[in-house]
Every structure is written in C-alpha cells, then in structure tokens.
Short mmCIF file of N, CA and C in Angstrom, two decimals:
data_model
loop_
_atom_site.label_atom_id
_atom_site.label_comp_id
_atom_site.label_asym_id
_atom_site.label_seq_id
_atom_site.Cartn_x
_atom_site.Cartn_y
_atom_site.Cartn_z
N UNK A 619 0.82 -1.19 0.00
CA UNK A 619 0.00 0.00 0.00
C UNK A 619 0.87 1.26 0.00
N UNK A 620 1.99 1.21 0.69
CA UNK A 620 2.88 2.37 0.75
C UNK A 620 3.45 2.69 -0.62
N UNK A 621 3.77 1.66 -1.41
CA UNK A 621 4.31 1.86 -2.75
C UNK A 621 3.26 2.53 -3.64
N UNK A 622 2.01 2.09 -3.54
CA UNK A 622 0.93 2.70 -4.31
C UNK A 622 0.73 4.15 -3.92
N UNK A 623 0.76 4.44 -2.65
CA UNK A 623 0.57 5.80 -2.16
C UNK A 623 1.70 6.71 -2.64
N UNK A 624 2.93 6.22 -2.57
CA UNK A 624 4.07 7.00 -3.05
C UNK A 624 3.98 7.20 -4.56
N UNK A 625 3.57 6.18 -5.29
CA UNK A 625 3.45 6.28 -6.74
C UNK A 625 2.40 7.31 -7.15
N UNK A 626 1.25 7.28 -6.49
CA UNK A 626 0.19 8.23 -6.80
C UNK A 626 0.62 9.66 -6.47
N UNK A 627 1.29 9.82 -5.34
CA UNK A 627 1.78 11.14 -4.95
C UNK A 627 2.82 11.66 -5.94
N UNK A 628 3.75 10.82 -6.35
CA UNK A 628 4.76 11.23 -7.33
C UNK A 628 4.13 11.57 -8.67
N UNK A 629 3.18 10.76 -9.12
CA UNK A 629 2.48 11.06 -10.38
C UNK A 629 1.80 12.41 -10.29
N UNK A 630 1.18 12.67 -9.17
CA UNK A 630 0.48 13.94 -8.99
C UNK A 630 1.46 15.11 -9.01
N UNK A 631 2.58 14.99 -8.31
CA UNK A 631 3.57 16.06 -8.29
C UNK A 631 4.23 16.27 -9.65
N UNK A 632 4.46 15.19 -10.37
CA UNK A 632 5.05 15.30 -11.71
C UNK A 632 4.10 16.01 -12.65
N UNK A 633 2.82 15.65 -12.64
CA UNK A 633 1.86 16.31 -13.53
C UNK A 633 1.66 17.77 -13.14
N UNK A 634 1.67 18.05 -11.85
CA UNK A 634 1.54 19.45 -11.41
C UNK A 634 2.73 20.27 -11.89
N UNK A 635 3.92 19.72 -11.78
CA UNK A 635 5.11 20.42 -12.26
C UNK A 635 5.07 20.61 -13.77
N UNK A 636 4.69 19.58 -14.50
CA UNK A 636 4.60 19.69 -15.96
C UNK A 636 3.56 20.73 -16.37
N UNK A 637 2.43 20.75 -15.70
CA UNK A 637 1.40 21.75 -16.00
C UNK A 637 1.90 23.16 -15.74
N UNK A 638 2.59 23.35 -14.62
CA UNK A 638 3.10 24.67 -14.29
C UNK A 638 4.13 25.13 -15.32
N UNK A 639 5.02 24.23 -15.72
CA UNK A 639 6.02 24.58 -16.73
C UNK A 639 5.34 24.89 -18.06
N UNK A 640 4.37 24.09 -18.45
CA UNK A 640 3.67 24.32 -19.72
C UNK A 640 2.94 25.66 -19.71
N UNK A 641 2.46 26.07 -18.56
CA UNK A 641 1.72 27.33 -18.48
C UNK A 641 2.64 28.54 -18.45
N UNK A 642 3.77 28.43 -17.81
CA UNK A 642 4.61 29.60 -17.57
C UNK A 642 5.80 29.77 -18.52
N UNK A 643 6.31 28.70 -19.12
CA UNK A 643 7.49 28.81 -19.96
C UNK A 643 7.16 29.41 -21.32
N UNK A 644 8.20 29.77 -22.07
CA UNK A 644 8.00 30.51 -23.31
C UNK A 644 8.29 29.69 -24.57
N UNK A 645 7.63 28.56 -24.71
CA UNK A 645 7.89 27.76 -25.91
C UNK A 645 6.64 27.02 -26.38
N UNK A 646 5.56 27.73 -26.61
CA UNK A 646 4.37 27.09 -27.21
C UNK A 646 4.50 27.09 -28.72
N UNK A 647 5.11 28.11 -29.28
CA UNK A 647 5.34 28.17 -30.72
C UNK A 647 6.75 28.68 -30.93
N UNK A 648 7.56 27.95 -31.69
CA UNK A 648 8.95 28.30 -31.93
C UNK A 648 9.13 28.57 -33.41
N UNK A 649 9.60 29.79 -33.73
CA UNK A 649 9.85 30.13 -35.13
C UNK A 649 11.29 29.81 -35.51
N UNK A 650 12.22 30.29 -34.71
CA UNK A 650 13.64 30.00 -34.93
C UNK A 650 14.26 29.79 -33.55
N UNK A 651 15.57 29.64 -33.52
CA UNK A 651 16.26 29.48 -32.24
C UNK A 651 16.22 30.76 -31.40
N UNK A 652 15.95 31.88 -32.05
CA UNK A 652 15.97 33.16 -31.34
C UNK A 652 14.60 33.84 -31.30
N UNK A 653 13.55 33.12 -31.65
CA UNK A 653 12.22 33.74 -31.69
C UNK A 653 11.16 32.70 -31.31
N UNK A 654 10.37 33.00 -30.29
CA UNK A 654 9.32 32.08 -29.89
C UNK A 654 8.16 32.83 -29.27
N UNK A 655 7.08 32.09 -29.05
CA UNK A 655 5.86 32.68 -28.51
C UNK A 655 5.27 31.72 -27.49
N UNK A 656 4.66 32.28 -26.46
CA UNK A 656 4.00 31.46 -25.46
C UNK A 656 2.61 32.01 -25.21
N UNK A 657 2.02 31.64 -24.10
CA UNK A 657 0.68 32.10 -23.79
C UNK A 657 0.66 33.55 -23.33
N UNK A 658 1.78 34.06 -22.89
CA UNK A 658 1.80 35.39 -22.28
C UNK A 658 2.62 36.40 -23.06
N UNK A 659 3.74 35.95 -23.67
CA UNK A 659 4.65 36.87 -24.33
C UNK A 659 5.16 36.30 -25.65
N UNK A 660 5.55 37.24 -26.53
CA UNK A 660 6.32 36.90 -27.72
C UNK A 660 7.74 37.39 -27.46
N UNK A 661 8.70 36.51 -27.65
CA UNK A 661 10.07 36.84 -27.27
C UNK A 661 11.02 36.66 -28.45
N UNK A 662 12.02 37.54 -28.49
CA UNK A 662 13.10 37.45 -29.45
C UNK A 662 14.41 37.61 -28.70
N UNK A 663 15.43 36.86 -29.11
CA UNK A 663 16.73 36.95 -28.47
C UNK A 663 17.52 38.07 -29.13
N UNK A 664 17.99 39.01 -28.33
CA UNK A 664 18.77 40.14 -28.83
C UNK A 664 20.25 39.80 -28.67
N UNK A 665 20.94 39.64 -29.80
CA UNK A 665 22.36 39.26 -29.76
C UNK A 665 23.25 40.34 -29.17
N UNK A 666 22.86 41.59 -29.33
CA UNK A 666 23.72 42.67 -28.83
C UNK A 666 23.73 42.73 -27.31
N UNK A 667 22.59 42.50 -26.68
CA UNK A 667 22.53 42.52 -25.22
C UNK A 667 22.64 41.14 -24.60
N UNK A 668 22.43 40.12 -25.39
CA UNK A 668 22.50 38.75 -24.88
C UNK A 668 21.32 38.38 -24.00
N UNK A 669 20.19 39.01 -24.24
CA UNK A 669 19.01 38.72 -23.41
C UNK A 669 17.76 38.62 -24.29
N UNK A 670 16.70 38.10 -23.70
CA UNK A 670 15.43 37.97 -24.39
C UNK A 670 14.66 39.28 -24.28
N UNK A 671 14.13 39.73 -25.40
CA UNK A 671 13.27 40.91 -25.43
C UNK A 671 11.85 40.40 -25.67
N UNK A 672 10.97 40.64 -24.71
CA UNK A 672 9.62 40.10 -24.79
C UNK A 672 8.60 41.22 -24.79
N UNK A 673 7.53 41.01 -25.54
CA UNK A 673 6.41 41.93 -25.52
C UNK A 673 5.14 41.13 -25.41
N UNK A 674 4.14 41.76 -24.88
CA UNK A 674 2.88 41.07 -24.57
C UNK A 674 2.21 40.54 -25.83
N UNK A 675 1.53 39.41 -25.68
CA UNK A 675 0.77 38.86 -26.80
C UNK A 675 -0.46 39.71 -27.03
N UNK A 676 -1.13 39.47 -28.13
CA UNK A 676 -2.32 40.24 -28.47
C UNK A 676 -3.51 39.90 -27.59
N UNK A 677 -4.61 40.55 -27.86
CA UNK A 677 -5.84 40.35 -27.10
C UNK A 677 -6.79 39.40 -27.81
N UNK A 678 -6.26 38.36 -28.38
CA UNK A 678 -7.08 37.39 -29.09
C UNK A 678 -7.95 36.62 -28.11
N UNK A 679 -9.23 36.46 -28.43
CA UNK A 679 -10.16 35.76 -27.54
C UNK A 679 -9.78 34.30 -27.35
N UNK A 680 -9.28 33.66 -28.40
CA UNK A 680 -8.89 32.25 -28.28
C UNK A 680 -7.70 32.10 -27.35
N UNK A 681 -6.75 33.03 -27.47
CA UNK A 681 -5.58 32.98 -26.60
C UNK A 681 -5.97 33.21 -25.14
N UNK A 682 -6.89 34.13 -24.91
CA UNK A 682 -7.35 34.37 -23.54
C UNK A 682 -8.06 33.14 -22.98
N UNK A 683 -8.78 32.43 -23.82
CA UNK A 683 -9.43 31.19 -23.37
C UNK A 683 -8.38 30.14 -23.01
N UNK A 684 -7.33 30.01 -23.81
CA UNK A 684 -6.26 29.06 -23.51
C UNK A 684 -5.56 29.44 -22.22
N UNK A 685 -5.28 30.74 -22.04
CA UNK A 685 -4.65 31.21 -20.81
C UNK A 685 -5.49 30.85 -19.59
N UNK A 686 -6.77 31.18 -19.66
CA UNK A 686 -7.66 30.92 -18.52
C UNK A 686 -7.77 29.43 -18.22
N UNK A 687 -7.89 28.61 -19.25
CA UNK A 687 -8.03 27.17 -19.04
C UNK A 687 -6.76 26.54 -18.48
N UNK A 688 -5.60 27.00 -18.92
CA UNK A 688 -4.35 26.46 -18.38
C UNK A 688 -4.17 26.87 -16.92
N UNK A 689 -4.52 28.10 -16.58
CA UNK A 689 -4.43 28.52 -15.18
C UNK A 689 -5.41 27.72 -14.34
N UNK A 690 -6.63 27.52 -14.84
CA UNK A 690 -7.61 26.70 -14.12
C UNK A 690 -7.12 25.28 -13.93
N UNK A 691 -6.46 24.74 -14.94
CA UNK A 691 -5.93 23.39 -14.84
C UNK A 691 -4.89 23.29 -13.73
N UNK A 692 -4.00 24.26 -13.66
CA UNK A 692 -2.99 24.26 -12.58
C UNK A 692 -3.68 24.38 -11.23
N UNK A 693 -4.68 25.25 -11.13
CA UNK A 693 -5.40 25.44 -9.87
C UNK A 693 -6.12 24.17 -9.45
N UNK A 694 -6.82 23.53 -10.39
CA UNK A 694 -7.52 22.28 -10.06
C UNK A 694 -6.54 21.19 -9.62
N UNK A 695 -5.41 21.10 -10.29
CA UNK A 695 -4.42 20.08 -9.94
C UNK A 695 -3.83 20.36 -8.55
N UNK A 696 -3.56 21.61 -8.26
CA UNK A 696 -3.02 21.98 -6.95
C UNK A 696 -4.06 21.73 -5.85
N UNK A 697 -5.30 22.10 -6.11
CA UNK A 697 -6.37 21.85 -5.13
C UNK A 697 -6.54 20.36 -4.89
N UNK A 698 -6.50 19.57 -5.95
CA UNK A 698 -6.67 18.13 -5.77
C UNK A 698 -5.52 17.54 -4.95
N UNK A 699 -4.31 18.08 -5.10
CA UNK A 699 -3.19 17.60 -4.29
C UNK A 699 -3.38 17.96 -2.82
N UNK A 700 -3.81 19.20 -2.56
CA UNK A 700 -4.06 19.59 -1.17
C UNK A 700 -5.20 18.78 -0.56
N UNK A 701 -6.25 18.55 -1.34
CA UNK A 701 -7.38 17.75 -0.84
C UNK A 701 -6.93 16.33 -0.58
N UNK A 702 -6.09 15.78 -1.45
CA UNK A 702 -5.57 14.43 -1.25
C UNK A 702 -4.80 14.33 0.06
N UNK A 703 -3.94 15.31 0.31
CA UNK A 703 -3.18 15.30 1.57
C UNK A 703 -4.11 15.41 2.77
N UNK A 704 -5.13 16.25 2.65
CA UNK A 704 -6.10 16.37 3.74
C UNK A 704 -6.91 15.11 3.95
N UNK A 705 -7.31 14.48 2.84
CA UNK A 705 -8.11 13.26 2.96
C UNK A 705 -7.31 12.09 3.50
N UNK A 706 -6.01 12.11 3.34
CA UNK A 706 -5.19 11.05 3.92
C UNK A 706 -5.36 10.99 5.43
N UNK A 707 -5.59 12.13 6.04
CA UNK A 707 -5.70 12.18 7.49
C UNK A 707 -7.14 12.22 8.00
N UNK A 708 -8.10 12.56 7.14
CA UNK A 708 -9.47 12.73 7.62
C UNK A 708 -10.44 11.65 7.16
N UNK A 709 -10.13 10.95 6.08
CA UNK A 709 -11.06 9.92 5.59
C UNK A 709 -11.09 8.72 6.53
N UNK A 710 -12.26 8.12 6.60
CA UNK A 710 -12.39 6.88 7.37
C UNK A 710 -11.82 5.72 6.57
N UNK A 711 -11.47 4.66 7.26
CA UNK A 711 -10.94 3.47 6.61
C UNK A 711 -11.97 2.93 5.61
N UNK A 712 -11.51 2.66 4.38
CA UNK A 712 -12.37 2.11 3.34
C UNK A 712 -13.03 3.15 2.45
N UNK A 713 -12.94 4.44 2.81
CA UNK A 713 -13.53 5.49 1.97
C UNK A 713 -12.69 5.72 0.73
N UNK A 714 -13.34 6.26 -0.29
CA UNK A 714 -12.67 6.55 -1.56
C UNK A 714 -12.34 8.03 -1.66
N UNK A 715 -11.37 8.35 -2.49
CA UNK A 715 -10.92 9.72 -2.70
C UNK A 715 -11.68 10.36 -3.86
N UNK A 716 -12.99 10.47 -3.73
CA UNK A 716 -13.82 10.97 -4.82
C UNK A 716 -13.54 12.43 -5.17
N UNK A 717 -13.47 13.29 -4.16
CA UNK A 717 -13.29 14.71 -4.44
C UNK A 717 -11.92 14.98 -5.07
N UNK A 718 -10.91 14.27 -4.59
CA UNK A 718 -9.58 14.40 -5.18
C UNK A 718 -9.60 13.97 -6.65
N UNK A 719 -10.26 12.85 -6.92
CA UNK A 719 -10.37 12.38 -8.30
C UNK A 719 -11.14 13.34 -9.18
N UNK A 720 -12.20 13.93 -8.65
CA UNK A 720 -12.99 14.89 -9.42
C UNK A 720 -12.15 16.11 -9.78
N UNK A 721 -11.41 16.64 -8.82
CA UNK A 721 -10.55 17.80 -9.11
C UNK A 721 -9.48 17.45 -10.13
N UNK A 722 -8.94 16.25 -10.04
CA UNK A 722 -7.90 15.82 -10.99
C UNK A 722 -8.48 15.66 -12.40
N UNK A 723 -9.66 15.10 -12.50
CA UNK A 723 -10.30 14.94 -13.81
C UNK A 723 -10.64 16.32 -14.38
N UNK A 724 -11.11 17.24 -13.56
CA UNK A 724 -11.38 18.61 -14.03
C UNK A 724 -10.11 19.28 -14.53
N UNK A 725 -8.99 19.04 -13.85
CA UNK A 725 -7.71 19.58 -14.31
C UNK A 725 -7.36 19.00 -15.68
N UNK A 726 -7.59 17.70 -15.86
CA UNK A 726 -7.31 17.07 -17.14
C UNK A 726 -8.21 17.60 -18.26
N UNK A 727 -9.47 17.81 -17.96
CA UNK A 727 -10.41 18.31 -18.98
C UNK A 727 -10.11 19.76 -19.36
N UNK A 728 -9.75 20.60 -18.38
CA UNK A 728 -9.42 21.98 -18.72
C UNK A 728 -8.10 22.05 -19.50
N UNK A 729 -7.14 21.20 -19.15
CA UNK A 729 -5.89 21.14 -19.91
C UNK A 729 -6.16 20.65 -21.33
N UNK A 730 -7.00 19.64 -21.47
CA UNK A 730 -7.36 19.14 -22.80
C UNK A 730 -8.01 20.24 -23.63
N UNK A 731 -8.93 20.98 -23.03
CA UNK A 731 -9.62 22.05 -23.76
C UNK A 731 -8.65 23.13 -24.21
N UNK A 732 -7.73 23.52 -23.32
CA UNK A 732 -6.76 24.55 -23.67
C UNK A 732 -5.85 24.09 -24.80
N UNK A 733 -5.32 22.88 -24.70
CA UNK A 733 -4.42 22.38 -25.74
C UNK A 733 -5.16 22.21 -27.07
N UNK A 734 -6.41 21.78 -27.01
CA UNK A 734 -7.19 21.60 -28.24
C UNK A 734 -7.48 22.94 -28.90
N UNK A 735 -7.85 23.94 -28.11
CA UNK A 735 -8.11 25.28 -28.67
C UNK A 735 -6.85 25.83 -29.32
N UNK A 736 -5.71 25.68 -28.66
CA UNK A 736 -4.46 26.18 -29.24
C UNK A 736 -4.10 25.41 -30.51
N UNK A 737 -4.35 24.13 -30.52
CA UNK A 737 -4.06 23.33 -31.71
C UNK A 737 -4.89 23.79 -32.90
N UNK A 738 -6.16 24.00 -32.67
CA UNK A 738 -7.07 24.36 -33.77
C UNK A 738 -6.90 25.81 -34.20
N UNK A 739 -6.65 26.71 -33.27
CA UNK A 739 -6.65 28.15 -33.57
C UNK A 739 -5.29 28.80 -33.48
N UNK A 740 -4.20 28.03 -33.54
CA UNK A 740 -2.88 28.63 -33.38
C UNK A 740 -2.55 29.63 -34.48
N UNK A 741 -3.02 29.42 -35.69
CA UNK A 741 -2.73 30.36 -36.77
C UNK A 741 -3.36 31.72 -36.49
N UNK A 742 -4.61 31.71 -36.05
CA UNK A 742 -5.29 32.96 -35.73
C UNK A 742 -4.64 33.65 -34.52
N UNK A 743 -4.29 32.86 -33.52
CA UNK A 743 -3.66 33.40 -32.32
C UNK A 743 -2.32 34.05 -32.66
N UNK A 744 -1.52 33.38 -33.45
CA UNK A 744 -0.20 33.91 -33.80
C UNK A 744 -0.30 35.09 -34.75
N UNK A 745 -1.26 35.08 -35.64
CA UNK A 745 -1.45 36.20 -36.56
C UNK A 745 -1.82 37.46 -35.78
N UNK A 746 -2.67 37.33 -34.78
CA UNK A 746 -3.08 38.48 -33.98
C UNK A 746 -1.97 38.98 -33.06
N UNK A 747 -1.01 38.13 -32.76
CA UNK A 747 0.08 38.55 -31.87
C UNK A 747 1.33 38.95 -32.64
N UNK A 748 1.17 39.29 -33.90
CA UNK A 748 2.25 39.77 -34.77
C UNK A 748 3.32 38.72 -35.05
N UNK A 749 2.99 37.45 -34.87
CA UNK A 749 3.91 36.37 -35.24
C UNK A 749 3.32 35.66 -36.45
N UNK A 750 4.16 35.21 -37.31
CA UNK A 750 3.67 34.48 -38.47
C UNK A 750 3.70 32.98 -38.17
N UNK A 751 2.58 32.29 -38.33
CA UNK A 751 2.54 30.88 -37.98
C UNK A 751 3.30 29.99 -38.97
N UNK A 752 3.53 30.46 -40.19
CA UNK A 752 4.24 29.63 -41.15
C UNK A 752 5.73 29.64 -40.85
N UNK A 753 6.35 28.52 -41.04
CA UNK A 753 7.78 28.43 -40.80
C UNK A 753 8.17 28.05 -39.39
N UNK A 754 7.22 27.92 -38.51
CA UNK A 754 7.52 27.55 -37.14
C UNK A 754 6.95 26.19 -36.80
N UNK A 755 7.07 25.84 -35.54
CA UNK A 755 6.53 24.56 -35.07
C UNK A 755 6.13 24.70 -33.61
N UNK A 756 5.34 23.74 -33.15
CA UNK A 756 4.93 23.74 -31.76
C UNK A 756 6.14 23.47 -30.87
N UNK A 757 6.18 24.14 -29.74
CA UNK A 757 7.29 24.01 -28.82
C UNK A 757 7.05 22.96 -27.75
N UNK A 758 8.01 22.81 -26.87
CA UNK A 758 7.94 21.75 -25.86
C UNK A 758 6.86 22.00 -24.82
N UNK A 759 6.50 23.24 -24.56
CA UNK A 759 5.42 23.51 -23.59
C UNK A 759 4.08 23.02 -24.12
N UNK A 760 3.87 23.16 -25.41
CA UNK A 760 2.67 22.65 -26.04
C UNK A 760 2.61 21.12 -25.90
N UNK A 761 3.75 20.47 -26.11
CA UNK A 761 3.82 19.02 -25.97
C UNK A 761 3.59 18.61 -24.52
N UNK A 762 4.16 19.35 -23.58
CA UNK A 762 3.93 19.06 -22.16
C UNK A 762 2.45 19.17 -21.81
N UNK A 763 1.79 20.17 -22.36
CA UNK A 763 0.35 20.33 -22.07
C UNK A 763 -0.42 19.11 -22.57
N UNK A 764 -0.08 18.61 -23.75
CA UNK A 764 -0.77 17.42 -24.26
C UNK A 764 -0.40 16.17 -23.47
N UNK A 765 0.85 16.07 -23.01
CA UNK A 765 1.26 14.91 -22.21
C UNK A 765 0.56 14.86 -20.86
N UNK A 766 0.22 16.02 -20.33
CA UNK A 766 -0.46 16.09 -19.03
C UNK A 766 -1.89 15.57 -19.10
N UNK A 767 -2.52 15.66 -20.25
CA UNK A 767 -3.93 15.27 -20.36
C UNK A 767 -4.15 13.81 -19.93
N UNK A 768 -3.47 12.82 -20.55
CA UNK A 768 -3.72 11.44 -20.10
C UNK A 768 -3.23 11.18 -18.68
N UNK A 769 -2.15 11.84 -18.28
CA UNK A 769 -1.66 11.64 -16.91
C UNK A 769 -2.66 12.14 -15.89
N UNK A 770 -3.27 13.29 -16.14
CA UNK A 770 -4.25 13.83 -15.21
C UNK A 770 -5.52 12.98 -15.18
N UNK A 771 -5.98 12.57 -16.36
CA UNK A 771 -7.20 11.76 -16.40
C UNK A 771 -6.98 10.39 -15.77
N UNK A 772 -5.84 9.77 -16.04
CA UNK A 772 -5.55 8.47 -15.40
C UNK A 772 -5.38 8.62 -13.90
N UNK A 773 -4.73 9.71 -13.48
CA UNK A 773 -4.60 9.96 -12.05
C UNK A 773 -5.95 10.15 -11.38
N UNK A 774 -6.85 10.86 -12.05
CA UNK A 774 -8.19 11.05 -11.50
C UNK A 774 -8.95 9.75 -11.36
N UNK A 775 -8.84 8.90 -12.37
CA UNK A 775 -9.51 7.59 -12.31
C UNK A 775 -8.89 6.74 -11.20
N UNK A 776 -7.58 6.83 -11.02
CA UNK A 776 -6.94 6.08 -9.94
C UNK A 776 -7.45 6.54 -8.58
N UNK A 777 -7.65 7.84 -8.43
CA UNK A 777 -8.18 8.34 -7.16
C UNK A 777 -9.60 7.85 -6.91
N UNK A 778 -10.39 7.69 -7.97
CA UNK A 778 -11.75 7.17 -7.79
C UNK A 778 -11.74 5.74 -7.25
N UNK A 779 -10.71 4.98 -7.58
CA UNK A 779 -10.63 3.58 -7.15
C UNK A 779 -9.74 3.36 -5.93
N UNK A 780 -9.03 4.39 -5.52
CA UNK A 780 -8.12 4.26 -4.38
C UNK A 780 -8.90 4.34 -3.07
N UNK A 781 -8.73 3.34 -2.25
CA UNK A 781 -9.39 3.29 -0.93
C UNK A 781 -8.37 3.55 0.15
N UNK A 782 -8.82 4.22 1.20
CA UNK A 782 -7.94 4.47 2.32
C UNK A 782 -7.88 3.22 3.19
N UNK A 783 -6.65 2.78 3.44
CA UNK A 783 -6.44 1.64 4.33
C UNK A 783 -5.58 2.10 5.49
N UNK A 784 -5.56 1.34 6.55
CA UNK A 784 -4.72 1.72 7.69
C UNK A 784 -3.28 1.43 7.43
#
C-alpha cells in the first residue's frame, strides 16, 4: 500500500510540475532558435545585449481562453493535491478519494480544452500577436500540455478507485 501511495503522490507532483512549466514557460510556438511565442509573451533573443526581449501577446479571444483554461488546470491540480493530503488524514478506513479524483479529472479536462483550442486556432492566435505561424513549429510547452492530459485523467480515475487503508 505504501508503494501505491508513493506512486500516486509522485504522479500527482510530476503532472503538477509539468502543467506549471507548460503554463509559464516561453515555448508554445517556436519560429527560430531566437524567436518564440507562449501564452503570455512573444520573445526574441537580442544578440547585442544577450538577453530575451519580450512583448505582450495580443488580445485574441482564443488565446485568452487558452490562458484561462491552463491557469484553471494548474489550480484544479493543486487543489486536488491539497485535498488528497487532507483526505489522507481525515477519511475513514475504506472510503474513496472521490473529491480528489474529481478535481484531478477537471484539471485534465481543462488542460485538454486549452491544448485543443491552441491546436485548432494557433494560426489565428499567432497572426493576432504579430507572429507568423508559417515556418515555425509547436514548442515543448505545447507538448507538455498534451502529455499532461492522459496523466491527469488516469490519475483522477486512480483516485476514484483508491481506498484508504490503515
């Protein structure tokens, strides 16, 4: 039972970290080695100063939906982790972690929605933020967001079946 508990906790922490990185890092769309775009900023590397010069993304409605859904996903995942820790000490023997599983599944669904919206509307989002979508590719943060979807959903299902034992 201890191995299962440690495994579930590690899976939860790994997905929470991946979600946070996917939400905050600057590599959702990569044009070149010195130019990329994320949910919050468009950045270019300035060779003269040796630093990144970033400016805010546009006010595209699709981008704002992706931003909100990714933040909600991080919040749901964090809440489910806190609830899980609380339920470890408060649940009666034999009870299930339903609320933790529900929060985890909601995190997975909001992450799925955000990644799907960005996948379908990335050309419009990038066009409105003064970046050209042609010639670039999806970055590692976009891939992390998609990788989190099955991990979050599987983690939520595991919480639905996990019973508290002594």
